[in-house]
Short mmCIF file of C-alpha atoms in Angstrom, two decimals:
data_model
loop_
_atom_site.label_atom_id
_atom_site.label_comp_id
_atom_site.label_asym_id
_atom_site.label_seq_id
_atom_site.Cartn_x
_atom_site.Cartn_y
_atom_site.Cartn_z
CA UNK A 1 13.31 27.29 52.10
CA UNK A 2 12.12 27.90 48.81
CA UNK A 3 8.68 28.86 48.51
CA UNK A 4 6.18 28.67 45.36
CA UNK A 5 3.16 30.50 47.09
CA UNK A 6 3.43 32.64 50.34
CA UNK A 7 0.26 34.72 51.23
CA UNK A 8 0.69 37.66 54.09
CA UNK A 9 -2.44 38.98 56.20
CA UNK A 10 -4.64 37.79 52.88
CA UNK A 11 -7.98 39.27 53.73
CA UNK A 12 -11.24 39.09 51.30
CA UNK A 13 -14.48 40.36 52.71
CA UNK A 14 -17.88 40.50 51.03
CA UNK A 15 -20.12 43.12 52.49
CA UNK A 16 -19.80 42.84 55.94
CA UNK A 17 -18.25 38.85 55.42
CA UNK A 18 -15.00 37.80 56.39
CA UNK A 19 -14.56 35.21 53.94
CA UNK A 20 -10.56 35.13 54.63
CA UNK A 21 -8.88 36.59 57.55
CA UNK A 22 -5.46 37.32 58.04
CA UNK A 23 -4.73 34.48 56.30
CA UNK A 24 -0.82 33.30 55.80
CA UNK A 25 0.08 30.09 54.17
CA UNK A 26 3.49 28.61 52.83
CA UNK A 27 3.27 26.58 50.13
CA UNK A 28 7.14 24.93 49.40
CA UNK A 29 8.52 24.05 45.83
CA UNK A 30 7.78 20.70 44.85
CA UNK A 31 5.35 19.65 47.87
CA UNK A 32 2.32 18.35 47.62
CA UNK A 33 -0.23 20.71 49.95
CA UNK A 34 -3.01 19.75 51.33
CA UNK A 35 -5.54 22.45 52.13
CA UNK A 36 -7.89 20.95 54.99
CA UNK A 37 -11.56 23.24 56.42
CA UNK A 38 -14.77 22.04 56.37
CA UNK A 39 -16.54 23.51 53.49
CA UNK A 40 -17.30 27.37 53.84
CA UNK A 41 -14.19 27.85 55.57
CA UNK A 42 -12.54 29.43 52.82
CA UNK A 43 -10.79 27.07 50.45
CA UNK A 44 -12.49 27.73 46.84
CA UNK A 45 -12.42 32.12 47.72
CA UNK A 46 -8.93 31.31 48.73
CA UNK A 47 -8.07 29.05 45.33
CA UNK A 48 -9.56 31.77 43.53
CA UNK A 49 -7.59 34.51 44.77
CA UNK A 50 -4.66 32.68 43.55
CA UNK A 51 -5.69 32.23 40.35
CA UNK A 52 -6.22 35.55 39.95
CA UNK A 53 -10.40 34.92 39.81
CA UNK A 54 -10.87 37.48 42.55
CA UNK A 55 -9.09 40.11 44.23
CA UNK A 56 -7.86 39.99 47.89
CA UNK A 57 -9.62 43.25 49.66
CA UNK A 58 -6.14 43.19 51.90
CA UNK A 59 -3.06 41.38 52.08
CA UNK A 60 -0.30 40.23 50.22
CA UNK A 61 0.38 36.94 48.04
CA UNK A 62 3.58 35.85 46.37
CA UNK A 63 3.45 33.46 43.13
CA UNK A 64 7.06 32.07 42.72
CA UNK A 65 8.56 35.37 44.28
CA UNK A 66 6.05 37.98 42.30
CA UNK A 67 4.04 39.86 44.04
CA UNK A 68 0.31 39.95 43.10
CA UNK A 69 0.49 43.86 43.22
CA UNK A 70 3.47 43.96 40.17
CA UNK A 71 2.29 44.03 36.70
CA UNK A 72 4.37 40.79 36.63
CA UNK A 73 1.98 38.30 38.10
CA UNK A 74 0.27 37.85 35.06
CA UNK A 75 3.19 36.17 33.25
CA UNK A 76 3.51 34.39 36.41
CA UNK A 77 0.22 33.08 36.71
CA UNK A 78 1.13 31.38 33.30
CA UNK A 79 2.64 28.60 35.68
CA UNK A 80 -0.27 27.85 37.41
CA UNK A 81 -2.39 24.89 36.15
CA UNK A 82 -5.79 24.55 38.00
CA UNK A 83 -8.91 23.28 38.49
CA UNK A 84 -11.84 24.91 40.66
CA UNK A 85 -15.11 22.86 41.43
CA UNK A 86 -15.07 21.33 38.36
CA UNK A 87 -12.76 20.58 34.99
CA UNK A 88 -13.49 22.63 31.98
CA UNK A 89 -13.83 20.34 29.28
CA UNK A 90 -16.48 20.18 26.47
CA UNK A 91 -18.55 16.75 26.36
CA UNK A 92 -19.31 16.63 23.13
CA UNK A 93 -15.80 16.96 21.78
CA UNK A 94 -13.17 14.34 21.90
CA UNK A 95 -9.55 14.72 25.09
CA UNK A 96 -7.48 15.72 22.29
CA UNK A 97 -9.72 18.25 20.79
CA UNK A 98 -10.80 19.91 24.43
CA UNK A 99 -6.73 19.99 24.84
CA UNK A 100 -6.46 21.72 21.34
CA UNK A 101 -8.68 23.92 22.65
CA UNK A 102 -6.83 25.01 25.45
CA UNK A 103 -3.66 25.57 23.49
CA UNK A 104 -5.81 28.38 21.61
CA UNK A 105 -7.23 29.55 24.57
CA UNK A 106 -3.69 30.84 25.91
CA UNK A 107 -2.35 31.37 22.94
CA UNK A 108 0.39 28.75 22.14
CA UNK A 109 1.65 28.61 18.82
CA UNK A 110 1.24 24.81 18.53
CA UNK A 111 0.13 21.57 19.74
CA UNK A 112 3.66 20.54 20.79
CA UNK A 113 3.48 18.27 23.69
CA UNK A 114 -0.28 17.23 23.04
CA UNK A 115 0.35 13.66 23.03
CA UNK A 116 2.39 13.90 25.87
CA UNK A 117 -0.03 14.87 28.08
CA UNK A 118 -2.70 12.61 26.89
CA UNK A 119 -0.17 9.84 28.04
CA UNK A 120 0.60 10.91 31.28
CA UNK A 121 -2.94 10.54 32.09
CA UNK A 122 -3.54 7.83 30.74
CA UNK A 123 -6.07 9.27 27.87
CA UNK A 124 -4.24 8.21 24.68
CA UNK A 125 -6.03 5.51 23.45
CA UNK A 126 -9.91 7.37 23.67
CA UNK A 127 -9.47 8.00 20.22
CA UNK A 128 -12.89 9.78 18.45
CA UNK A 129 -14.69 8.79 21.64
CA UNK A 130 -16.15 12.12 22.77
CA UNK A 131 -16.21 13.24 26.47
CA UNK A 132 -19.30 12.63 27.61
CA UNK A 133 -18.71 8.69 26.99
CA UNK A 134 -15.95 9.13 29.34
CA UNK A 135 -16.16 7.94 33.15
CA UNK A 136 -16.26 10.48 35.97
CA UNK A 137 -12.65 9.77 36.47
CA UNK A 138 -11.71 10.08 32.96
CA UNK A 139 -12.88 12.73 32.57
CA UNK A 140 -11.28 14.22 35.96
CA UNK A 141 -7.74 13.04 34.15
CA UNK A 142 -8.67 14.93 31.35
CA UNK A 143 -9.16 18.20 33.40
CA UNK A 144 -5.85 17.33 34.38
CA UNK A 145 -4.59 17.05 31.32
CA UNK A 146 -5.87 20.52 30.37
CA UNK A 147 -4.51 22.36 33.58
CA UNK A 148 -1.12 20.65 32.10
CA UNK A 149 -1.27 22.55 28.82
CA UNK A 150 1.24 25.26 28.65
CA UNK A 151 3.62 23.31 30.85
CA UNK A 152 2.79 24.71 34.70
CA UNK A 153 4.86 24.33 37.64
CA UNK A 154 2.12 24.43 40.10
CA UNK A 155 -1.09 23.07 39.68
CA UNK A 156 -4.04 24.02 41.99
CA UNK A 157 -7.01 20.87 41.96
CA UNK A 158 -10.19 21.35 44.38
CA UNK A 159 -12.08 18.21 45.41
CA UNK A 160 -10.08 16.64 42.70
CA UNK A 161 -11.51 12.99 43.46
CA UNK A 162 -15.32 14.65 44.20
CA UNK A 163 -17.50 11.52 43.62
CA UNK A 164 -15.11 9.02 42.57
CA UNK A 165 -15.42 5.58 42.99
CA UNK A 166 -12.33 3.46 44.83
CA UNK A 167 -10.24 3.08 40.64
CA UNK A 168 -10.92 6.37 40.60
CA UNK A 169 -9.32 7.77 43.21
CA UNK A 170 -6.55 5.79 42.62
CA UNK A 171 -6.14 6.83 39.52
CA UNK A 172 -5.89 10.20 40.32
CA UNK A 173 -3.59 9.45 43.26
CA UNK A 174 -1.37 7.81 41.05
CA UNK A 175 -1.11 10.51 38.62
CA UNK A 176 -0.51 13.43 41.30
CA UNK A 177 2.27 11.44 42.84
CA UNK A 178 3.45 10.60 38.83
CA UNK A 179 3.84 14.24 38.11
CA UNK A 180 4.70 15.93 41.62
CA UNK A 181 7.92 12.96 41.25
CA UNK A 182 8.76 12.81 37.43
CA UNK A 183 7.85 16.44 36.18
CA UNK A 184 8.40 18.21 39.97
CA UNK A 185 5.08 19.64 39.44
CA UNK A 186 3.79 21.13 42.80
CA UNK A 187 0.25 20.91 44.05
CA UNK A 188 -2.13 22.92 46.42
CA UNK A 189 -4.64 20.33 46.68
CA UNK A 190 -8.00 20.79 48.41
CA UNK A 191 -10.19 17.94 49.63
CA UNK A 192 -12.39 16.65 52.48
CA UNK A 193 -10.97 12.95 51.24
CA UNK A 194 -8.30 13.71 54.13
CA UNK A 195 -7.59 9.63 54.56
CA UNK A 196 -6.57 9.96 50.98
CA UNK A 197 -5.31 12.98 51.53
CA UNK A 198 -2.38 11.65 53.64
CA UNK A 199 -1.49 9.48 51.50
CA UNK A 200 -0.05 11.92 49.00
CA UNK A 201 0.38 15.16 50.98
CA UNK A 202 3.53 16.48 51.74
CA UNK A 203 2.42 19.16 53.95
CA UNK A 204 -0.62 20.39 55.57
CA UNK A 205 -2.51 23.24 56.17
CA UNK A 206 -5.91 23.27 58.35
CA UNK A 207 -8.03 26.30 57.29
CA UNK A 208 -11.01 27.49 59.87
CA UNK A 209 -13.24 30.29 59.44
CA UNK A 210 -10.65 31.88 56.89
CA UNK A 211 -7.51 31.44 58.59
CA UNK A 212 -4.98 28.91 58.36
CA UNK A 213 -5.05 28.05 61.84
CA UNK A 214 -2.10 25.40 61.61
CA UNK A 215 0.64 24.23 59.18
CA UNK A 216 2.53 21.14 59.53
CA UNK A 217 4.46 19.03 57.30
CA UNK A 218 3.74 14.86 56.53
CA UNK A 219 6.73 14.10 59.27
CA UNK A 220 5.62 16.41 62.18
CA UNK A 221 2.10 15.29 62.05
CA UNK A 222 3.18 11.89 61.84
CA UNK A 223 4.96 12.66 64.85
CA UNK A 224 2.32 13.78 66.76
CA UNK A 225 -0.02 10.79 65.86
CA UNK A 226 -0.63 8.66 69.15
CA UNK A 227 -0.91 5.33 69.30
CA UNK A 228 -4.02 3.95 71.40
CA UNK A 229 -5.54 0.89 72.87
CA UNK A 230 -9.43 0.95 72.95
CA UNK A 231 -11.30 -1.18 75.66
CA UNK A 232 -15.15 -1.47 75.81
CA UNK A 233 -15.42 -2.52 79.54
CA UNK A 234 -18.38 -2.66 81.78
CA UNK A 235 -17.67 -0.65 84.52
CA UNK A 236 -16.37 2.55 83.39
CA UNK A 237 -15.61 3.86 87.02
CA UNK A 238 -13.70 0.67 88.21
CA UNK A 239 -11.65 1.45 84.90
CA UNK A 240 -11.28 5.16 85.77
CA UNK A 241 -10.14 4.73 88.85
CA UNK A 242 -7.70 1.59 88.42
CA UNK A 243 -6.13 3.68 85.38
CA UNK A 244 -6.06 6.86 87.94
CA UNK A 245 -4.00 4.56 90.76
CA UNK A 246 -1.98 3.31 88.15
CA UNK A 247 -1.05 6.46 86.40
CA UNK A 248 -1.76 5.83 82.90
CA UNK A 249 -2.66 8.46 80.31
CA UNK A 250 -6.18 7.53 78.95
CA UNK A 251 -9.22 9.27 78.00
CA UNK A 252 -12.81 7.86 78.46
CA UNK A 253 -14.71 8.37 74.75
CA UNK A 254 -18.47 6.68 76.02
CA UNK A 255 -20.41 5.27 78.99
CA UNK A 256 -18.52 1.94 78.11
CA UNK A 257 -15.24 2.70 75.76
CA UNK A 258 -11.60 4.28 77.07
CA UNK A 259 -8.67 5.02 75.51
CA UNK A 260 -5.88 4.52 76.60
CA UNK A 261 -2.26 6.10 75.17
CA UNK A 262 0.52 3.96 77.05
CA UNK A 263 1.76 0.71 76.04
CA UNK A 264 -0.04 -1.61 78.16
CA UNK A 265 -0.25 -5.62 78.79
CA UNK A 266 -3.74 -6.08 77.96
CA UNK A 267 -3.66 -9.50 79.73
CA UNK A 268 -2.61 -8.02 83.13
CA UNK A 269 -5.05 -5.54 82.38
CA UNK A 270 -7.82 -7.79 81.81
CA UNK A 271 -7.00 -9.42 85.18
CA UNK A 272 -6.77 -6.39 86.98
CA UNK A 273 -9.96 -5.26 85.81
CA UNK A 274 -12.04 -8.67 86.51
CA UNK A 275 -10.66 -8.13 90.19
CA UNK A 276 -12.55 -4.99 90.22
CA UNK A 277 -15.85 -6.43 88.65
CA UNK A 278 -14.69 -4.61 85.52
CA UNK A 279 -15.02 -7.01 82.52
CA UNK A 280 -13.06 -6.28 79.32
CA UNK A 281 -15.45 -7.21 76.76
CA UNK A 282 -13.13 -6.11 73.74
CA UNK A 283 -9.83 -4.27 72.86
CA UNK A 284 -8.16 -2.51 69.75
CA UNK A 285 -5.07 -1.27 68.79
CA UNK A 286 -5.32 2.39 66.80
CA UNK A 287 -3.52 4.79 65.75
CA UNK A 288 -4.39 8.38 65.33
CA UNK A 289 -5.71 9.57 61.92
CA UNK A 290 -5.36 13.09 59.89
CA UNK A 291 -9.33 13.22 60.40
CA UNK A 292 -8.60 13.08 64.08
CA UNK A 293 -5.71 15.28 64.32
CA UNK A 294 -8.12 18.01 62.22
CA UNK A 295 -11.25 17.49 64.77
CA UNK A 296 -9.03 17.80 67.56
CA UNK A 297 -7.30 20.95 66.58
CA UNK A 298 -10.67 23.13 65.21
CA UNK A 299 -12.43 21.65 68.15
CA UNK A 300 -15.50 20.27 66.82
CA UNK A 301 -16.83 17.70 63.92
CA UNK A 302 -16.46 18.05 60.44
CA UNK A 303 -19.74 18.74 58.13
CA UNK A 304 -18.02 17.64 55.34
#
């Protein structure tokens, strides 16, 4: 498989901090990655290593097969689009002058493309209306359409729908999947959204304490979501112990609610139970969530 970032034993301390720690990801062309951790776990140091903000105190990275110890990953880093914390765009100037802008900034000869990209996001009506008349996810497509300039093949976006409301973030979701399917853009994308996160992603990676502790792509986590029926019953220890006889995988969540991850007739069940002076006083069918899978694997809940 072809990979556009790989990262080997990536370690970054501050003082006596372990910000990263033997950290490895594998980020493949043309997927869509989403980087999962609560925040302080690493993400933005990690994002900014990339870039090139910050160096690594140990460890390796590769940028499209370059090495971030060869003179070469410069040039290379000339494919990477990105935006950290927040876009870089001026307020009081209008999208296409803050995307003039960045064609000066790296130094390309012209504004060839510049309507382009205002299209793709959806910007190129806005005219002379300057930036700061622009809604919060305006002007999040705009810092899109900056990280575009220059044509990258990756683009890196943190907390890219931060604060959005519901248009928003479909907006933006629409876009990524636009570009990741029509220009075969790929994206490291961290967020905390992760229900909308799995709705795009390709591929995961969970990062904990500075180390990717799993990776797993859209189909294999898919695989491992369980199905579930949820009873609230009142008599938790009749419901224990009829599940027990019976042999059923389940696992009791409060004083009063079970689930249980077999494919059950609820109606015999409710029988069973009322036999038992167990009453059923409500069931639901679910199905396991990314947010789930990522509480159950770093063992604890999210502050995010």
């Amino acid at each position: 498989m072809e990979y556009v970032l790989e990262t080997n034993n990536i370690e970054k301390r501050y003082g006596h901090f372990k910000a990263l720690t033997n950290l490895n990801m594998h980020i493949p062309k043309g997927a869509i990655y989403g980087l999962i951790g609560k925040n302080g776990a690493g993400k933005t140091t990690l994002i900014r290593l990339v870039c090139g903000l910050q160096k690594a105190t140990s460890g390796e990275y590769t940028i499209f097969g370059i090495s971030n110890n060869s003179k070469k990953i410069i040039n290379v880093r000339k494919r990477i689009g990105a935006i950290i914390e927040t876009p870089s765009i001026c307020l009081d100037m209008t999208a296409e002058d803050n995307l003039k802008e960045q064609y000066k900034i790296i130094g390309l000869p012209s504004f060839d493309n510049l309507q382009e990209i205002l299209k793709l996001v959806g910007l190129e009506n806005t005219g002379k209306k300057t930036v700061k008349h622009f809604s919060l996810g305006m002007k999040q497509r705009l810092g899109i359409a900056v990280a575009l300039v220059g044509n990258p093949d990756l683009l890196i976006l943190d907390e890219p729908i931060n604060g959005l409301d519901p248009e928003g973030i479909i907006e933006i979701r629409e876009l990524i999947l636009k570009l990741n399917i029509e220009k075969r853009i790929t994206f490291l994308i961290s967020s905390h959204y992760l229900d909308e996160l799995s709705k795009i992603a390709t591929c995961f990676g969970i990062i904990d304490k500075g180390k990717i502790i799993k990776e797993i792509t859209k189909e294999e986590l898919e695989q491992n979501f369980k199905k579930r029926t949820q009873i609230n019953v009142s008599n938790i220890k009749e419901c224990v112990k009829y599940l027990e006889e019976k042999n059923l995988n389940y696992k009791v969540i409060t004083n009063n609610i079970i689930d249980i991850y077999e494919k059950i007739n609820v109606s015999e069940l409710v029988v069973a139970l009322s036999k038992r002076d167990c009453m059923v006083n409500n069931f639901q069918e679910k199905e396991e969530s990314l947010e789930n899978y990522y509480l159950n694997l770093i063992g604890g809940a999210s502050d995010d």
